[in-house]
Coordinates of C-alpha atoms in Angstrom, one line a residue:
M864 CA -2.9 35.8 2.5
H865 CA -1.3 37.3 5.6
H866 CA -4.3 38.1 7.6
R867 CA -4.4 34.3 7.7
P868 CA -4.4 33.5 11.5
D869 CA -2.3 30.3 10.9
F870 CA 0.6 32.0 9.1
D871 CA 3.8 31.1 11.2
A872 CA 6.8 33.6 10.6
T873 CA 9.3 31.4 12.3
P874 CA 10.8 29.4 9.4
Y875 CA 11.1 32.6 7.4
I876 CA 12.8 34.4 10.3
Q877 CA 15.1 31.5 10.8
R878 CA 16.2 31.5 7.1
R879 CA 16.8 35.4 7.2
Q880 CA 19.1 34.7 10.1
R881 CA 21.0 32.0 8.4
L882 CA 21.4 34.1 5.2
A883 CA 22.6 37.2 7.2
A884 CA 25.1 35.1 9.0
S885 CA 26.6 33.9 5.6
L886 CA 26.9 37.6 4.4
P887 CA 30.3 39.3 4.9
P888 CA 30.4 42.0 7.6
G889 CA 29.3 45.4 6.3
S890 CA 27.4 43.9 3.3
V891 CA 23.6 44.2 2.4
A892 CA 21.3 41.9 0.4
L893 CA 18.5 43.2 -1.7
I894 CA 15.7 40.7 -2.7
P895 CA 12.8 42.0 -4.8
T896 CA 9.6 40.0 -5.5
A897 CA 8.2 39.4 -9.0
R898 CA 6.3 42.0 -11.0
E899 CA 2.7 41.7 -12.2
C900 CA 2.5 40.8 -15.8
I901 CA -0.2 42.2 -18.2
R902 CA -1.7 39.4 -20.3
N903 CA -3.6 41.6 -22.6
R904 CA -5.3 45.0 -22.3
D905 CA -6.9 45.2 -18.6
S906 CA -6.1 41.6 -17.7
H907 CA -3.0 40.3 -15.8
F908 CA -1.6 36.9 -15.8
P909 CA -2.2 35.1 -12.4
Y910 CA 0.3 36.7 -10.0
R911 CA 3.1 34.5 -8.6
H912 CA 5.6 35.7 -6.2
D913 CA 9.3 35.5 -6.5
S914 CA 10.7 32.3 -5.0
Y915 CA 13.7 33.7 -3.3
F916 CA 11.7 36.4 -2.0
Y917 CA 9.0 34.2 -0.6
Y918 CA 11.6 31.8 0.8
L919 CA 12.9 34.6 3.1
S920 CA 9.6 36.3 3.9
G921 CA 6.5 34.1 3.3
F922 CA 4.8 37.2 1.7
T923 CA 2.9 36.8 -1.5
E924 CA 1.9 40.4 -2.5
P925 CA 3.5 42.1 -5.4
D926 CA 5.6 45.4 -5.3
A927 CA 7.8 44.5 -2.4
L928 CA 11.5 44.3 -1.6
L929 CA 13.4 42.9 1.2
V930 CA 16.6 44.4 2.5
L931 CA 18.8 42.1 4.8
H932 CA 21.8 43.4 6.5
A933 CA 24.8 41.3 7.5
D934 CA 24.0 42.0 11.2
G935 CA 20.5 40.4 10.8
Q936 CA 18.4 43.5 10.5
S937 CA 15.7 43.3 8.1
L938 CA 13.5 46.0 6.3
L939 CA 10.5 45.3 4.2
L940 CA 9.2 47.6 1.7
C941 CA 5.7 46.9 0.6
Q942 CA 2.5 48.4 -0.7
P943 CA 1.0 50.9 1.6
K944 CA -2.4 50.5 2.9
D945 CA -4.9 52.2 0.5
L946 CA -8.6 51.6 1.2
E947 CA -9.7 52.7 -2.3
R948 CA -7.1 50.3 -4.1
E949 CA -8.0 47.6 -1.7
I950 CA -11.7 47.8 -2.8
W951 CA -10.5 46.9 -6.3
D952 CA -7.6 44.6 -5.8
G953 CA -8.0 43.1 -2.2
Y954 CA -6.5 43.3 1.2
R955 CA -2.9 44.7 1.7
L956 CA -1.1 43.8 4.7
G957 CA 0.7 47.3 4.8
P958 CA 4.0 48.2 6.5
E959 CA 2.6 48.4 10.1
A960 CA 1.1 45.0 10.1
A961 CA 4.0 43.6 8.3
I962 CA 6.4 44.1 11.4
S963 CA 4.2 41.8 13.6
T964 CA 2.9 39.4 11.0
L965 CA 6.2 38.6 9.1
G966 CA 8.7 39.3 12.0
V967 CA 10.8 41.8 10.2
D968 CA 12.6 44.5 12.1
E969 CA 11.2 47.4 10.0
A970 CA 8.7 48.0 7.1
D971 CA 8.0 51.0 5.0
S972 CA 6.0 51.9 1.9
I973 CA 7.5 50.7 -1.5
E974 CA 7.0 54.3 -2.7
Q975 CA 9.9 55.2 -0.4
L976 CA 12.2 52.9 -2.4
D977 CA 14.3 55.4 -4.3
A978 CA 14.3 57.7 -1.3
R979 CA 15.6 55.1 1.2
L980 CA 17.8 52.9 -0.9
P981 CA 20.9 55.1 -1.5
A982 CA 21.1 55.9 2.2
L983 CA 21.1 52.2 3.1
L984 CA 23.7 51.4 0.6
E985 CA 26.1 54.2 1.9
N986 CA 29.2 53.0 3.5
K987 CA 28.5 49.4 2.8
S988 CA 31.4 47.2 1.7
A989 CA 29.2 45.0 -0.8
I990 CA 25.7 44.5 -2.2
Y991 CA 24.3 41.1 -2.9
Y992 CA 21.2 40.7 -5.0
P993 CA 19.9 37.9 -7.4
F994 CA 21.7 38.4 -10.8
A995 CA 19.7 37.9 -14.1
T996 CA 16.3 37.2 -12.6
H997 CA 14.9 40.6 -12.3
A998 CA 15.0 42.7 -15.6
G999 CA 16.1 46.3 -14.7
L1000 CA 17.2 45.4 -11.2
A1001 CA 21.0 46.0 -11.9
A1002 CA 20.2 49.2 -13.6
Q1003 CA 18.2 50.2 -10.5
V1004 CA 21.2 49.3 -8.1
E1005 CA 23.5 51.5 -10.4
R1006 CA 21.1 54.4 -10.1
W1007 CA 21.2 54.2 -6.3
L1008 CA 24.9 54.0 -6.2
E1009 CA 25.2 57.1 -8.4
R1010 CA 23.4 58.9 -5.7
V1011 CA 25.7 57.5 -3.1
R1012 CA 28.9 58.5 -5.3
A1013 CA 27.4 62.0 -5.5
R1014 CA 27.8 62.3 -1.8
A1015 CA 31.6 61.1 -1.8
R1016 CA 32.8 64.7 -1.0
Y1017 CA 30.8 64.4 2.2
G1018 CA 32.6 61.3 3.2
A1019 CA 30.1 58.7 1.8
Q1020 CA 31.9 55.3 0.9
V1021 CA 30.4 53.5 -2.3
P1022 CA 30.0 49.8 -2.1
T1023 CA 32.9 48.3 -4.3
A1024 CA 31.6 44.9 -5.0
Q1025 CA 28.3 43.4 -6.2
H1026 CA 27.7 39.7 -5.8
D1027 CA 25.1 37.2 -7.1
L1028 CA 22.8 36.4 -4.1
C1029 CA 21.5 33.3 -5.9
E1030 CA 24.7 31.4 -5.1
L1031 CA 24.1 31.7 -1.4
L1032 CA 20.4 31.2 -1.6
D1033 CA 20.6 28.2 -4.0
E1034 CA 22.7 26.4 -1.6
M1035 CA 20.2 27.0 1.3
R1036 CA 17.2 26.1 -1.0
L1037 CA 18.9 22.9 -2.1
V1038 CA 18.5 21.2 1.3
K1039 CA 14.8 21.4 2.4
D1040 CA 13.8 22.1 5.9
A1041 CA 11.0 20.4 7.9
H1042 CA 8.5 23.1 7.0
E1043 CA 9.4 22.7 3.3
I1044 CA 9.3 18.9 3.2
A1045 CA 5.8 18.9 5.0
T1046 CA 4.4 21.3 2.3
I1047 CA 6.1 19.3 -0.6
G1048 CA 4.8 16.0 0.9
R1049 CA 1.1 17.5 0.8
A1050 CA 1.5 18.7 -2.7
C1051 CA 2.6 15.3 -3.9
Q1052 CA -0.5 13.6 -2.1
I1053 CA -2.8 16.2 -3.9
S1054 CA -1.2 15.4 -7.2
A1055 CA -1.3 11.6 -6.7
Q1056 CA -5.1 11.9 -6.0
A1057 CA -5.5 13.9 -9.3
H1058 CA -3.7 11.3 -11.3
I1059 CA -5.9 8.6 -9.9
R1060 CA -9.2 10.7 -10.8
A1061 CA -7.7 11.2 -14.3
M1062 CA -7.1 7.5 -14.8
Q1063 CA -10.6 6.5 -13.5
C1064 CA -12.3 9.4 -15.7
S1065 CA -10.6 8.0 -18.9
A1066 CA -12.0 4.4 -18.1
R1067 CA -15.4 5.7 -17.4
L1068 CA -15.8 7.8 -20.4
L1069 CA -14.4 5.2 -22.7
A1070 CA -16.7 2.4 -21.2
A1071 CA -19.7 4.8 -21.7
G1072 CA -18.8 5.2 -25.3
A1073 CA -18.7 9.1 -24.6
D1074 CA -16.6 11.7 -26.5
A1075 CA -13.4 11.5 -24.5
R1076 CA -10.5 14.0 -25.0
E1077 CA -7.3 15.1 -23.5
Y1078 CA -9.0 18.3 -22.1
H1079 CA -11.5 16.2 -20.2
L1080 CA -8.6 14.7 -18.3
E1081 CA -6.9 18.0 -17.9
A1082 CA -10.2 19.3 -16.3
E1083 CA -10.1 16.3 -13.7
L1084 CA -6.6 17.2 -12.8
L1085 CA -7.4 21.1 -12.3
H1086 CA -10.5 20.2 -10.2
S1087 CA -8.7 17.9 -8.0
F1088 CA -5.8 20.4 -7.5
R1089 CA -8.2 23.1 -6.4
H1090 CA -10.6 20.9 -4.6
H1091 CA -7.9 19.8 -2.2
G1092 CA -6.6 23.5 -1.6
A1093 CA -3.7 23.8 -3.9
Q1094 CA -3.6 27.1 -5.6
G1095 CA -3.0 25.6 -9.3
P1096 CA -0.8 23.6 -11.5
A1097 CA 3.0 23.9 -10.9
Y1098 CA 3.6 23.9 -14.7
S1099 CA 1.5 23.4 -17.8
S1100 CA -0.3 19.9 -17.5
I1101 CA 0.8 17.4 -20.2
V1102 CA -1.9 15.2 -21.1
A1103 CA -0.9 13.3 -24.3
A1104 CA -3.0 10.6 -25.9
G1105 CA -1.4 8.1 -28.4
S1106 CA 1.4 9.3 -30.4
N1107 CA 1.3 12.6 -28.7
A1108 CA 3.1 11.0 -25.8
C1109 CA 6.3 11.1 -28.1
V1110 CA 6.2 14.9 -27.8
L1111 CA 8.1 15.8 -24.6
H1112 CA 6.5 19.1 -23.7
Y1113 CA 3.1 18.5 -25.4
R1114 CA 0.4 20.6 -23.9
A1115 CA -3.0 19.2 -23.2
S1116 CA -5.1 19.7 -26.3
D1117 CA -8.2 18.2 -27.9
A1118 CA -7.0 14.9 -29.3
P1119 CA -9.4 12.0 -28.7
L1120 CA -8.6 9.3 -26.1
R1121 CA -8.8 6.0 -28.0
P1122 CA -9.2 2.4 -26.7
G1123 CA -5.8 0.5 -27.4
E1124 CA -3.8 3.6 -26.9
L1125 CA -1.9 4.9 -24.0
V1126 CA -2.3 8.3 -22.3
L1127 CA 0.8 10.0 -20.7
I1128 CA -0.1 12.6 -17.9
D1129 CA 2.6 14.8 -16.6
A1130 CA 1.0 17.0 -14.1
G1131 CA 1.6 18.4 -10.5
C1132 CA -0.1 21.1 -8.5
E1133 CA 1.6 23.9 -6.6
L1134 CA 0.6 24.2 -2.9
D1135 CA 1.6 27.2 -0.7
G1136 CA 4.6 28.1 -3.2
Y1137 CA 5.9 24.5 -3.5
A1138 CA 5.6 22.4 -6.5
S1139 CA 5.1 18.5 -7.2
D1140 CA 5.7 16.7 -10.3
I1141 CA 4.2 13.3 -11.3
T1142 CA 4.1 11.4 -14.6
R1143 CA 1.9 8.3 -15.0
T1144 CA 1.2 6.4 -18.3
F1145 CA -1.8 4.2 -18.6
P1146 CA -4.1 2.6 -21.3
A1147 CA -7.0 4.9 -22.1
N1148 CA -9.6 2.1 -21.6
G1149 CA -7.7 0.4 -18.7
R1150 CA -6.0 -2.5 -20.4
F1151 CA -2.4 -2.7 -21.5
S1152 CA -1.7 -4.5 -24.8
G1153 CA 1.4 -6.9 -25.0
A1154 CA 3.6 -4.5 -26.7
Q1155 CA 2.6 -1.8 -24.4
R1156 CA 3.1 -3.8 -21.3
A1157 CA 6.6 -4.8 -22.5
L1158 CA 7.7 -1.2 -22.9
Y1159 CA 5.9 -0.1 -19.7
E1160 CA 7.7 -2.8 -17.6
L1161 CA 11.1 -1.8 -19.0
V1162 CA 10.5 1.8 -18.1
L1163 CA 9.3 0.7 -14.6
A1164 CA 12.4 -1.5 -14.0
S1165 CA 14.5 1.5 -15.2
E1166 CA 12.9 3.7 -12.6
E1167 CA 13.2 1.1 -9.7
A1168 CA 17.0 1.0 -10.6
A1169 CA 17.3 4.7 -10.6
I1170 CA 15.3 4.9 -7.3
A1171 CA 17.7 2.4 -5.7
A1172 CA 20.7 4.6 -6.8
A1173 CA 19.3 7.8 -5.2
R1174 CA 20.8 7.7 -1.7
P1175 CA 23.1 9.9 0.5
G1176 CA 26.6 9.8 -0.7
A1177 CA 25.7 8.7 -4.3
R1178 CA 26.1 11.4 -7.2
F1179 CA 23.2 13.1 -8.7
T1180 CA 24.2 11.3 -12.1
D1181 CA 23.9 7.9 -10.7
P1182 CA 20.1 7.5 -10.9
H1183 CA 20.4 8.6 -14.6
D1184 CA 23.3 6.1 -15.3
A1185 CA 21.4 3.3 -13.6
A1186 CA 18.1 4.0 -15.7
V1187 CA 20.1 4.2 -18.8
R1188 CA 21.7 0.7 -18.2
V1189 CA 18.3 -0.9 -17.7
L1190 CA 16.7 0.9 -20.6
T1191 CA 19.6 0.3 -23.2
Q1192 CA 19.6 -3.5 -22.3
G1193 CA 15.8 -3.6 -22.7
M1194 CA 16.0 -1.8 -26.1
L1195 CA 18.5 -4.5 -27.2
D1196 CA 16.2 -7.3 -25.8
L1197 CA 13.1 -6.1 -27.4
G1198 CA 14.8 -5.4 -30.9
L1199 CA 14.5 -1.6 -30.7
L1200 CA 18.3 -1.5 -31.0
D1201 CA 20.1 -4.1 -33.2
A1202 CA 22.9 -5.6 -31.3
Q1203 CA 24.6 -6.4 -34.7
R1204 CA 24.8 -2.5 -35.4
V1205 CA 25.4 -1.2 -32.0
G1206 CA 27.5 -3.9 -30.4
S1207 CA 27.5 -4.6 -26.6
L1208 CA 25.5 -2.9 -24.0
D1209 CA 28.6 -0.9 -23.0
D1210 CA 29.2 0.1 -26.6
A1211 CA 25.5 1.1 -27.0
I1212 CA 25.6 3.3 -23.9
E1213 CA 29.1 4.7 -24.9
Q1214 CA 27.8 5.6 -28.2
R1215 CA 24.5 7.0 -26.9
A1216 CA 22.6 4.7 -29.1
Y1217 CA 19.6 4.7 -26.7
F1218 CA 19.2 8.5 -27.4
Q1219 CA 16.9 7.7 -30.4
F1220 CA 14.4 6.5 -27.8
Y1221 CA 15.4 8.2 -24.7
M1222 CA 16.7 11.8 -24.9
H1223 CA 16.2 13.5 -21.6
R1224 CA 17.8 13.3 -18.2
T1225 CA 16.3 11.1 -15.5
G1226 CA 15.6 14.0 -13.0
H1227 CA 16.1 17.4 -11.7
W1228 CA 15.8 19.3 -8.3
M1229 CA 12.3 20.2 -7.2
G1230 CA 11.1 22.6 -4.6
M1231 CA 9.5 26.0 -4.9
D1232 CA 10.3 25.9 -8.6
V1233 CA 9.4 22.7 -10.4
H1234 CA 12.8 22.7 -11.9
D1235 CA 14.4 24.0 -8.6
C1236 CA 17.5 25.9 -8.1
G1237 CA 20.8 24.5 -6.8
S1238 CA 24.1 23.5 -8.6
Y1239 CA 24.3 20.0 -10.2
N1240 CA 28.0 20.1 -9.5
E1241 CA 29.7 19.2 -6.3
P1242 CA 31.0 22.5 -4.7
S1243 CA 33.7 20.8 -2.7
E1244 CA 35.1 19.5 -6.0
R1245 CA 34.6 22.6 -8.2
G1246 CA 38.3 22.7 -9.6
Q1247 CA 38.2 19.2 -11.1
L1248 CA 37.5 19.4 -14.8
H1249 CA 37.1 16.4 -17.1
E1250 CA 37.0 16.9 -20.9
R1251 CA 35.3 14.4 -23.3
R1252 CA 33.9 14.4 -26.8
D1253 CA 30.3 13.7 -27.1
A1254 CA 29.5 10.5 -29.1
L1255 CA 26.5 12.0 -31.0
S1256 CA 27.3 15.6 -31.5
G1257 CA 31.1 15.4 -31.5
E1258 CA 31.2 18.7 -29.3
L1259 CA 33.8 18.9 -26.5
I1260 CA 32.0 18.7 -23.1
R1261 CA 33.7 20.0 -20.0
E1262 CA 32.4 18.3 -17.0
R1263 CA 32.8 18.8 -13.3
P1264 CA 32.1 16.2 -10.6
S1265 CA 28.4 15.7 -10.2
R1266 CA 26.5 16.7 -7.0
I1267 CA 26.9 14.4 -3.9
L1268 CA 23.2 13.6 -2.8
R1269 CA 22.6 14.5 0.8
P1270 CA 19.4 14.1 3.1
G1271 CA 16.8 16.9 2.6
M1272 CA 17.4 17.2 -1.2
V1273 CA 14.3 16.6 -3.3
L1274 CA 14.6 15.3 -6.9
T1275 CA 12.5 13.8 -9.6
I1276 CA 13.1 10.3 -10.9
E1277 CA 11.7 10.1 -14.5
P1278 CA 13.0 7.7 -17.0
G1279 CA 10.9 7.1 -20.2
I1280 CA 10.8 5.7 -23.6
Y1281 CA 9.4 7.4 -26.9
V1282 CA 9.3 5.2 -30.0
R1283 CA 8.6 7.2 -33.2
P1284 CA 8.5 5.2 -36.5
A1285 CA 12.0 4.6 -38.1
P1286 CA 13.6 2.0 -40.3
G1287 CA 14.3 -1.0 -38.3
V1288 CA 12.1 -0.2 -35.4
P1289 CA 9.5 -3.0 -34.8
E1290 CA 6.1 -1.7 -36.0
A1291 CA 4.3 -3.0 -32.7
F1292 CA 6.1 -0.2 -30.8
H1293 CA 5.5 2.6 -33.1
H1294 CA 4.0 5.8 -31.5
I1295 CA 4.2 4.5 -27.9
G1296 CA 5.5 7.1 -25.5
I1297 CA 5.9 6.2 -21.8
R1298 CA 7.2 8.0 -18.7
I1299 CA 7.0 7.1 -15.1
E1300 CA 8.0 10.0 -12.7
D1301 CA 8.1 10.1 -8.9
D1302 CA 9.5 12.7 -6.6
A1303 CA 12.1 11.5 -4.1
L1304 CA 13.2 12.9 -0.8
I1305 CA 16.7 11.8 0.1
T1306 CA 16.9 10.6 3.7
A1307 CA 19.6 9.2 5.9
E1308 CA 18.7 5.7 4.9
G1309 CA 18.0 6.1 1.2
N1310 CA 15.1 7.9 -0.1
T1311 CA 11.2 8.2 0.5
L1312 CA 9.0 8.5 -2.6
L1313 CA 6.4 11.1 -1.9
T1314 CA 4.2 10.4 -5.0
R1315 CA 3.4 6.8 -4.8
D1316 CA -0.1 7.1 -3.7
A1317 CA -0.6 7.2 -7.5
P1318 CA 0.1 3.5 -8.5
V1319 CA 2.8 2.6 -11.0
Q1320 CA 2.4 -1.3 -11.2
P1321 CA 0.5 -2.3 -14.3
D1322 CA -1.8 -4.7 -12.5
E1323 CA -2.7 -2.0 -10.0
I1324 CA -3.4 0.7 -12.7
E1325 CA -5.6 -1.8 -14.6
A1326 CA -7.4 -2.6 -11.2
L1327 CA -7.9 0.9 -10.4
M1328 CA -9.4 1.7 -13.7
R1329 CA -11.8 -1.3 -13.5
A1330 CA -13.1 -0.1 -10.2

């Protein structure tokens, strides 16, 4: 990737400088990338770099490690140039070109890792590295420290503290910079086009009386992602026809698309290391039935309430609470919940009566990882604890104050409703699953939805599918 003439190292250099400035004097940070994974015999899973490593380097090759000192000096250990291996596995940047291309101060072969690391850790006060994200890394650090300790009689000081680098990097990654916002925005546009293409394909196949299955729509998504330059899906695409939509993590399979049933698609591409995440629910043949539209309009109203609640100064939990209020009131109005049994709207929310039909949160952070890093608790209020008993499970839950939303954060907003057959549930709604999901960038004024090129209004969806 890095012989790309358009690669700009500036954002990565700036992030390394910011991270170094937050490290205590005399400390050092180690950031490895992901390993290649064997799928079976001679084949590997498609390689995906480590997000933390990429965030600081922009480098996508396997077998690499970044060393960052508190004074800002950086060393990249990467695969050496090897013309024979490159015939088989493709171009390698190599240490020499890494300095000019990536803007690191020094580079060396990854084969020098065990030789160089003990000397780099000697006389440092503390080591920072990502905890619990790389199997075997902690043991590797211990081995290097053993070698430092062996030199104690020659005056070598051993670092006395190890810290989780995730905490510092998660805070940085939670607020997106301009380079990230632009990339996420492009990923969202590509994904929105893919959803439009899938809706139209569904209508076209059914109108022609052709065999139409979930995998046909998945194929449209994948084609659209790649056609517009994304590297692939950011997560396994959910294409759920009919009652499959009531399975939250359903994977696109071979179920038929049937007129009169809904199709739920939750799919987004990954572009240059950044995710997008969109869900749309539409009638397979392009026409909502009465019961489908009633539930759809309820979910859409709950999404609009959640969107209105996503603004700077609000809490991360505010959009969820807003969506739950609208959904629960709708469940009472439509007879999914019996007011005689669950009481008032506030009672129903308090008792989590809605959980039968809505059992997930209304959103999550999004960035390089589709479920991105970043604490959901407000760091400035970490000491405050609130204990409560959960109405359904009876377990004691210890809650800390929810994160305050700030400009530059990106989160998904994705309420839904999933109606499985059960006593007292009106039959017209059985097997209907609906989710509507958009990606929101928090701005100074409120938020910007990055995914609305894919329509959500039922009339617009019907018009698009007629076209």
